[in-house]
Short mmCIF file of C-alpha atoms and ligand atoms in Angstrom, two decimals:
data_model
loop_
_atom_site.label_atom_id
_atom_site.label_comp_id
_atom_site.label_asym_id
_atom_site.label_seq_id
_atom_site.Cartn_x
_atom_site.Cartn_y
_atom_site.Cartn_z
CA UNK A 1 -82.72 -72.15 -11.49
CA UNK A 2 -81.23 -75.34 -11.19
CA UNK A 3 -81.86 -78.66 -13.84
CA UNK A 4 -82.39 -81.58 -12.41
CA UNK A 5 -80.61 -84.65 -14.28
CA UNK A 6 -81.70 -87.27 -12.17
CA UNK A 7 -84.28 -87.26 -8.98
CA UNK A 8 -82.92 -86.85 -5.34
CA UNK A 9 -84.40 -90.04 -3.37
CA UNK A 10 -87.24 -88.21 -1.31
CA UNK A 11 -85.55 -88.84 2.21
CA UNK A 12 -82.71 -87.14 0.83
CA UNK A 13 -84.69 -84.04 -0.14
CA UNK A 14 -86.76 -84.09 2.88
CA UNK A 15 -83.81 -83.96 4.96
CA UNK A 16 -82.26 -80.93 3.07
CA UNK A 17 -85.55 -79.06 3.88
CA UNK A 18 -85.20 -80.45 7.64
CA UNK A 19 -81.76 -79.24 8.70
CA UNK A 20 -81.64 -75.67 7.17
CA UNK A 21 -82.95 -73.81 10.22
CA UNK A 22 -84.21 -70.52 8.20
CA UNK A 23 -86.22 -68.72 5.70
CA UNK A 24 -85.96 -70.60 2.57
CA UNK A 25 -86.75 -69.90 -0.93
CA UNK A 26 -89.83 -71.18 -2.28
CA UNK A 27 -88.98 -73.74 -4.83
CA UNK A 28 -90.60 -74.62 -8.00
CA UNK A 29 -91.28 -77.83 -9.83
CA UNK A 30 -91.01 -77.58 -13.82
CA UNK A 31 -91.57 -81.01 -15.66
CA UNK A 32 -90.22 -80.95 -19.02
CA UNK A 33 -91.35 -83.85 -21.54
CA UNK A 34 -88.21 -83.69 -23.91
CA UNK A 35 -84.96 -83.55 -23.09
CA UNK A 36 -82.68 -80.40 -22.11
CA UNK A 37 -81.71 -78.30 -25.46
CA UNK A 38 -84.85 -77.53 -27.68
CA UNK A 39 -87.86 -75.34 -27.47
CA UNK A 40 -89.06 -76.72 -24.02
CA UNK A 41 -86.13 -76.07 -22.72
CA UNK A 42 -85.90 -72.52 -23.85
CA UNK A 43 -88.86 -71.46 -23.04
CA UNK A 44 -88.59 -72.97 -18.91
CA UNK A 45 -85.12 -71.95 -18.77
CA UNK A 46 -86.35 -68.49 -20.11
CA UNK A 47 -89.45 -68.09 -17.62
CA UNK A 48 -87.10 -69.77 -14.56
CA UNK A 49 -84.52 -67.04 -15.11
CA UNK A 50 -86.84 -63.84 -15.37
CA UNK A 51 -88.77 -65.37 -12.52
CA UNK A 52 -86.33 -65.43 -10.35
CA UNK A 53 -84.44 -62.20 -11.27
CA UNK A 54 -87.72 -60.08 -11.38
CA UNK A 55 -88.54 -61.99 -7.72
CA UNK A 56 -85.30 -61.30 -6.19
CA UNK A 57 -84.14 -64.65 -5.61
CA UNK A 58 -87.83 -65.32 -3.65
CA UNK A 59 -88.17 -68.04 -6.16
CA UNK A 60 -86.38 -70.91 -7.11
CA UNK A 61 -87.32 -72.79 -9.75
CA UNK A 62 -85.96 -76.33 -10.80
CA UNK A 63 -85.99 -77.78 -13.81
CA UNK A 64 -86.71 -81.54 -14.26
CA UNK A 65 -86.57 -82.73 -18.22
CA UNK A 66 -86.86 -86.12 -19.99
CA UNK A 67 -90.23 -87.10 -18.94
CA UNK A 68 -88.50 -87.41 -15.11
CA UNK A 69 -92.20 -86.13 -13.19
CA UNK A 70 -94.06 -88.42 -15.34
CA UNK A 71 -95.42 -88.44 -18.96
CA UNK A 72 -96.47 -85.17 -20.43
CA UNK A 73 -100.38 -86.39 -20.02
CA UNK A 74 -99.59 -86.83 -16.33
CA UNK A 75 -98.10 -83.41 -15.41
CA UNK A 76 -101.15 -82.04 -16.58
CA UNK A 77 -103.42 -84.38 -13.89
CA UNK A 78 -100.59 -83.71 -11.12
CA UNK A 79 -100.73 -80.22 -11.78
CA UNK A 80 -104.60 -79.82 -11.84
CA UNK A 81 -104.40 -81.86 -8.54
CA UNK A 82 -101.55 -79.26 -7.17
CA UNK A 83 -98.76 -82.15 -7.02
CA UNK A 84 -96.57 -80.03 -9.61
CA UNK A 85 -96.61 -76.66 -9.98
CA UNK A 86 -95.31 -76.02 -13.71
CA UNK A 87 -94.48 -78.18 -17.08
CA UNK A 88 -93.69 -77.64 -20.35
CA UNK A 89 -95.70 -80.29 -22.76
CA UNK A 90 -97.01 -80.44 -26.47
CA UNK A 91 -100.38 -79.06 -26.73
CA UNK A 92 -101.54 -82.53 -28.04
CA UNK A 93 -100.94 -83.56 -24.77
CA UNK A 94 -103.26 -81.36 -22.99
CA UNK A 95 -106.06 -81.49 -25.68
CA UNK A 96 -107.62 -84.76 -23.98
CA UNK A 97 -108.25 -82.86 -20.52
CA UNK A 98 -109.47 -79.68 -22.74
CA UNK A 99 -111.05 -80.84 -26.44
CA UNK A 100 -111.42 -77.02 -27.11
CA UNK A 101 -107.69 -76.78 -27.82
CA UNK A 102 -107.87 -79.23 -30.09
CA UNK A 103 -108.60 -75.96 -32.96
CA UNK A 104 -104.69 -75.72 -32.72
CA UNK A 105 -104.24 -79.53 -33.46
CA UNK A 106 -106.67 -79.91 -36.57
CA UNK A 107 -104.68 -80.77 -39.31
CA UNK A 108 -103.24 -78.51 -42.12
CA UNK A 109 -104.64 -75.45 -39.85
CA UNK A 110 -101.19 -73.80 -38.98
CA UNK A 111 -99.19 -73.77 -41.55
CA UNK A 112 -95.88 -71.24 -40.23
CA UNK A 113 -94.37 -70.13 -37.35
CA UNK A 114 -96.85 -66.43 -37.83
CA UNK A 115 -99.64 -68.42 -38.27
CA UNK A 116 -98.74 -69.97 -34.49
CA UNK A 117 -97.91 -66.96 -33.21
CA UNK A 118 -101.42 -65.27 -34.67
CA UNK A 119 -103.52 -67.96 -32.71
CA UNK A 120 -101.36 -68.30 -29.55
CA UNK A 121 -101.25 -64.92 -28.44
CA UNK A 122 -104.91 -63.20 -29.34
CA UNK A 123 -108.57 -63.41 -28.42
CA UNK A 124 -108.90 -67.18 -29.72
CA UNK A 125 -105.94 -68.14 -27.44
CA UNK A 126 -107.12 -65.65 -23.88
CA UNK A 127 -110.76 -68.33 -24.60
CA UNK A 128 -108.59 -71.25 -24.87
CA UNK A 129 -106.46 -70.15 -21.87
CA UNK A 130 -109.85 -69.53 -19.53
CA UNK A 131 -111.25 -72.98 -21.47
CA UNK A 132 -108.19 -75.42 -19.97
CA UNK A 133 -108.36 -73.45 -16.06
CA UNK A 134 -112.26 -74.22 -16.76
CA UNK A 135 -111.99 -78.38 -17.75
CA UNK A 136 -108.21 -79.29 -16.86
CA UNK A 137 -107.16 -76.71 -13.64
CA UNK A 138 -104.71 -75.76 -15.50
CA UNK A 139 -103.40 -71.99 -16.81
CA UNK A 140 -100.99 -71.62 -19.86
CA UNK A 141 -98.40 -68.97 -19.19
CA UNK A 142 -96.51 -69.11 -22.81
CA UNK A 143 -95.78 -71.04 -25.64
CA UNK A 144 -92.83 -72.58 -26.87
CA UNK A 145 -92.79 -72.65 -31.10
CA UNK A 146 -91.12 -75.57 -32.19
CA UNK A 147 -91.95 -75.87 -35.90
CA UNK A 148 -93.90 -78.75 -38.41
CA UNK A 149 -93.95 -81.52 -36.94
CA UNK A 150 -92.47 -84.28 -39.86
CA UNK A 151 -93.09 -87.88 -39.67
CA UNK A 152 -89.55 -90.04 -39.26
CA UNK A 153 -89.34 -93.44 -39.80
CA UNK A 154 -86.49 -96.30 -39.98
CA UNK A 155 -88.08 -97.95 -43.45
CA UNK A 156 -87.71 -95.58 -46.75
CA UNK A 157 -88.75 -92.59 -48.03
CA UNK A 158 -92.19 -91.39 -47.74
CA UNK A 159 -93.79 -89.44 -50.23
CA UNK A 160 -97.52 -89.85 -50.43
CA UNK A 161 -100.07 -91.51 -47.78
CA UNK A 162 -99.36 -94.89 -49.58
CA UNK A 163 -96.01 -95.30 -48.70
CA UNK A 164 -96.97 -95.76 -45.16
CA UNK A 165 -98.25 -98.89 -45.84
CA UNK A 166 -96.66 -102.00 -43.90
CA UNK A 167 -95.12 -99.16 -41.41
CA UNK A 168 -96.11 -99.04 -37.62
CA UNK A 169 -96.63 -95.28 -36.61
CA UNK A 170 -96.36 -94.02 -32.63
CA UNK A 171 -98.74 -90.88 -32.28
CA UNK A 172 -99.64 -88.74 -29.16
CA UNK A 173 -102.42 -90.45 -27.61
CA UNK A 174 -104.52 -87.63 -28.87
CA UNK A 175 -107.87 -88.52 -31.17
CA UNK A 176 -107.36 -85.78 -33.92
CA UNK A 177 -103.76 -86.75 -34.34
CA UNK A 178 -105.12 -90.76 -34.18
CA UNK A 179 -107.72 -89.33 -36.54
CA UNK A 180 -105.35 -87.72 -38.91
CA UNK A 181 -103.38 -90.88 -39.75
CA UNK A 182 -106.56 -92.84 -40.26
CA UNK A 183 -107.66 -90.68 -42.62
CA UNK A 184 -104.14 -91.81 -44.99
CA UNK A 185 -105.17 -95.44 -43.83
CA UNK A 186 -103.11 -96.44 -41.45
CA UNK A 187 -103.87 -97.77 -37.97
CA UNK A 188 -101.18 -95.97 -36.02
CA UNK A 189 -99.98 -96.82 -32.18
CA UNK A 190 -101.23 -94.30 -29.57
CA UNK A 191 -98.15 -93.97 -26.91
CA UNK A 192 -96.74 -91.85 -24.48
CA UNK A 193 -93.91 -89.62 -25.47
CA UNK A 194 -91.82 -90.98 -22.40
CA UNK A 195 -92.20 -93.89 -24.36
CA UNK A 196 -91.52 -93.27 -27.67
CA UNK A 197 -87.51 -93.33 -28.00
CA UNK A 198 -87.38 -96.74 -26.66
CA UNK A 199 -89.96 -97.81 -28.95
CA UNK A 200 -88.99 -96.48 -32.02
CA UNK A 201 -84.99 -98.21 -30.67
CA UNK A 202 -86.70 -101.51 -30.23
CA UNK A 203 -88.48 -101.46 -33.66
CA UNK A 204 -92.00 -101.69 -31.48
CA UNK A 205 -92.57 -99.07 -33.72
CA UNK A 206 -91.22 -97.92 -37.21
CA UNK A 207 -91.40 -93.97 -37.09
CA UNK A 208 -93.52 -91.33 -35.64
CA UNK A 209 -93.59 -87.44 -35.99
CA UNK A 210 -92.17 -84.59 -34.43
CA UNK A 211 -90.10 -81.38 -35.50
CA UNK A 212 -87.00 -80.97 -36.42
CA UNK A 213 -85.90 -79.30 -33.23
CA UNK A 214 -87.41 -82.31 -31.01
CA UNK A 215 -85.85 -84.43 -33.61
CA UNK A 216 -82.36 -83.22 -32.51
CA UNK A 217 -83.04 -82.80 -29.26
CA UNK A 218 -83.91 -86.42 -28.50
CA UNK A 219 -81.72 -87.44 -30.66
CA UNK A 220 -84.27 -89.63 -33.09
CA UNK A 221 -81.71 -89.72 -36.01
CA UNK A 222 -80.12 -92.97 -33.91
CA UNK A 223 -82.99 -95.13 -34.54
CA UNK A 224 -84.78 -92.41 -37.85
CA UNK A 225 -83.25 -92.75 -41.16
CA UNK A 226 -86.11 -90.90 -43.06
CA UNK A 227 -87.62 -88.04 -42.52
CA UNK A 228 -90.64 -86.35 -44.50
CA UNK A 229 -90.95 -82.49 -44.94
CA UNK A 230 -94.57 -83.00 -44.05
CA UNK A 231 -96.41 -80.24 -42.33
CA UNK A 232 -99.69 -81.30 -40.62
CA UNK A 233 -99.40 -80.33 -37.85
CA UNK A 234 -97.16 -77.74 -35.82
CA UNK A 235 -96.14 -78.48 -32.57
CA UNK A 236 -96.98 -75.91 -29.69
CA UNK A 237 -95.69 -76.30 -26.69
CA UNK A 238 -97.32 -74.72 -23.58
CA UNK A 239 -96.08 -73.77 -20.30
CA UNK A 240 -98.25 -74.59 -17.91
CA UNK A 241 -99.13 -73.75 -14.19
CA UNK A 242 -100.99 -75.22 -11.06
CA UNK A 243 -104.31 -72.87 -11.06
CA UNK A 244 -104.35 -73.94 -7.39
CA UNK A 245 -100.46 -72.41 -7.35
CA UNK A 246 -101.44 -69.44 -9.32
CA UNK A 247 -104.21 -68.47 -7.33
CA UNK A 248 -102.28 -69.16 -4.00
CA UNK A 249 -99.65 -66.06 -4.92
CA UNK A 250 -99.98 -62.27 -4.21
CA UNK A 251 -100.79 -60.12 -7.06
CA UNK A 252 -97.59 -59.03 -7.57
CA UNK A 253 -95.97 -62.31 -8.24
CA UNK A 254 -99.18 -63.11 -10.54
CA UNK A 255 -98.62 -60.28 -12.68
CA UNK A 256 -94.54 -61.45 -12.94
CA UNK A 257 -95.37 -64.90 -13.45
CA UNK A 258 -97.29 -63.67 -16.15
CA UNK A 259 -94.66 -61.21 -17.75
CA UNK A 260 -92.21 -64.15 -17.15
CA UNK A 261 -94.43 -65.89 -19.91
CA UNK A 262 -94.55 -63.53 -22.58
CA UNK A 263 -90.95 -63.16 -22.13
CA UNK A 264 -90.54 -66.68 -22.67
CA UNK A 265 -92.81 -66.97 -25.55
CA UNK A 266 -90.77 -64.59 -27.45
CA UNK A 267 -87.83 -65.97 -26.68
CA UNK A 268 -88.47 -69.06 -28.11
CA UNK A 269 -90.51 -67.69 -31.08
CA UNK A 270 -86.92 -65.70 -32.12
CA UNK A 271 -85.33 -69.19 -30.90
CA UNK A 272 -86.96 -71.46 -33.67
CA UNK A 273 -86.65 -68.84 -36.94
CA UNK A 274 -82.69 -68.72 -35.84
CA UNK A 275 -82.63 -72.42 -35.10
CA UNK A 276 -84.30 -74.01 -37.17
CA UNK A 277 -82.83 -74.24 -40.43
CA UNK A 278 -79.64 -75.03 -39.00
CA UNK A 279 -80.63 -77.68 -37.08
CA UNK A 280 -82.30 -79.71 -40.20
CA UNK A 281 -78.94 -79.44 -42.27
CA UNK A 282 -77.06 -80.84 -39.26
CA UNK A 283 -79.90 -83.15 -39.53
CA UNK A 284 -79.06 -84.47 -42.55
CA UNK A 285 -75.28 -83.38 -42.97
CA UNK A 286 -74.00 -84.69 -39.66
CA UNK A 287 -76.19 -88.06 -38.80
CA UNK A 288 -76.96 -89.28 -42.04
CA UNK A 289 -80.72 -88.72 -42.17
CA UNK A 290 -82.93 -88.29 -45.88
CA UNK A 291 -85.17 -85.89 -46.28
CA UNK A 292 -88.48 -86.66 -48.78
CA UNK A 293 -90.63 -83.95 -50.28
CA UNK A 294 -94.14 -84.96 -49.82
CA UNK A 295 -95.46 -85.65 -53.42
CA UNK A 296 -97.61 -82.85 -55.83
CA UNK A 297 -97.27 -80.37 -52.93
CA UNK A 298 -98.86 -82.42 -49.61
CA UNK A 299 -102.29 -81.57 -51.85
CA UNK A 300 -103.09 -85.75 -51.38
CA UNK A 301 -102.36 -85.74 -47.55
CA UNK A 302 -103.93 -82.28 -47.22
CA UNK A 303 -107.34 -83.82 -49.15
CA UNK A 304 -107.33 -86.61 -46.93
CA UNK A 305 -106.63 -84.91 -43.73
CA UNK A 306 -108.51 -81.89 -43.80
CA UNK A 307 -111.70 -84.37 -44.65
CA UNK A 308 -111.92 -85.12 -40.88
CA UNK A 309 -112.29 -81.56 -39.47
CA UNK A 310 -116.02 -82.39 -39.21
CA UNK A 311 -115.62 -85.21 -36.96
CA UNK A 312 -113.93 -82.32 -34.69
CA UNK A 313 -116.99 -79.88 -34.48
CA UNK A 314 -118.54 -80.72 -31.22
CA UNK A 315 -114.79 -81.35 -29.45
CA UNK A 316 -113.96 -77.93 -30.64
CA UNK A 317 -117.42 -76.19 -29.93
CA UNK A 318 -118.74 -75.77 -32.71
CA UNK A 319 -117.73 -75.30 -36.48
CA UNK A 320 -117.35 -71.44 -35.77
CA UNK A 321 -114.26 -72.30 -34.45
CA UNK A 322 -112.30 -73.68 -36.38
CA UNK A 323 -113.74 -70.31 -38.84
CA UNK A 324 -112.91 -68.12 -36.49
CA UNK A 325 -109.05 -69.18 -36.44
CA UNK A 326 -109.26 -69.80 -39.96
CA UNK A 327 -110.45 -65.71 -40.66
CA UNK A 328 -107.81 -64.61 -38.18
CA UNK A 329 -105.70 -66.40 -40.63
CA UNK A 330 -106.73 -64.79 -43.49
CA UNK A 331 -108.12 -68.10 -44.99
CA UNK A 332 -111.73 -68.92 -45.88
CA UNK A 333 -114.24 -70.84 -43.81
CA UNK A 334 -114.36 -74.43 -43.51
CA UNK A 335 -116.65 -76.26 -46.11
CA UNK A 336 -119.93 -77.24 -44.87
CA UNK A 337 -119.44 -80.59 -43.66
C1 MLT B 401 -95.48 -85.75 -28.30
O1 MLT B 401 -95.59 -86.32 -29.20
O2 MLT B 401 -95.80 -86.84 -27.58
C2 MLT B 401 -95.12 -84.39 -28.06
O3 MLT B 401 -95.41 -83.30 -29.35
C3 MLT B 401 -93.70 -84.26 -27.54
C4 MLT B 401 -93.36 -83.40 -27.29
O4 MLT B 401 -93.52 -83.09 -25.99
O5 MLT B 401 -91.84 -82.98 -27.29
#
């Protein structure tokens, strides 16, 4: 496994391939939207090491962190077209291509790592995987669990939705997340992940949301002072493979790749549980971030945002899909709209 800090110019890599007169290992490319370190990287690295070891070096995997291979949404297109092998990206950046996975990003459905595991490792996940193959031409092989998305901003403590007044908040280009902010009374700015740090740094936007681990990996503490300890969406980051690539593999290699995905998923879950608290502490103690608790146990945020659920029943495949998820989590069905 190699981690590519910068892309090689095309001419150089072509020459390298052309002059090496013997059979070379098959080298796959994996895009990571985040910087090295963090949950995307842990998932990708564990997957790559497993595949390389178990294939006896027949396959090597190069990791390209920091959005070097394009925005997260671009990588779905590229994998779908077969010009990229693998990508690790946030689930919210797959939803535009395969809307039924939106059930995982409806606000306040997933409230804990255990909930996230339940919905990504059972029957519901299997159906969503089949849907992404059908809709987007990519197959979900594994999941990184990054924790709840926390609102950060550079201006002031935010405890209740009214505190957002006048703040320009970046959101992914995801209809559900845009609607969540609209329910809290603001019009957020949809921006690609690869453009987010610069937009925060230049003050084009005042805030964004992502988990503690991502805030740390992406060094957002350099440009954001305040964090709200909210949990409106749990950040799931699937590892996808181009379905064309997957189908071109031998049955043994397909099996190996699926096994590697499971191994990497287990590792990612443990990584979250082991590291999130320490990272949160470090953000405060070493980087001076200030954490604000949401007012009234987040009740106002929850009431306003869950009001958007019915607007997305059609896109997720019907209210019954949400009810099925809630039931798997041991909760009551969604209220009738
Ligand atoms: C986003 O905010 O677009 C993503 O959640 C970022 C990520 O992939 O970590």
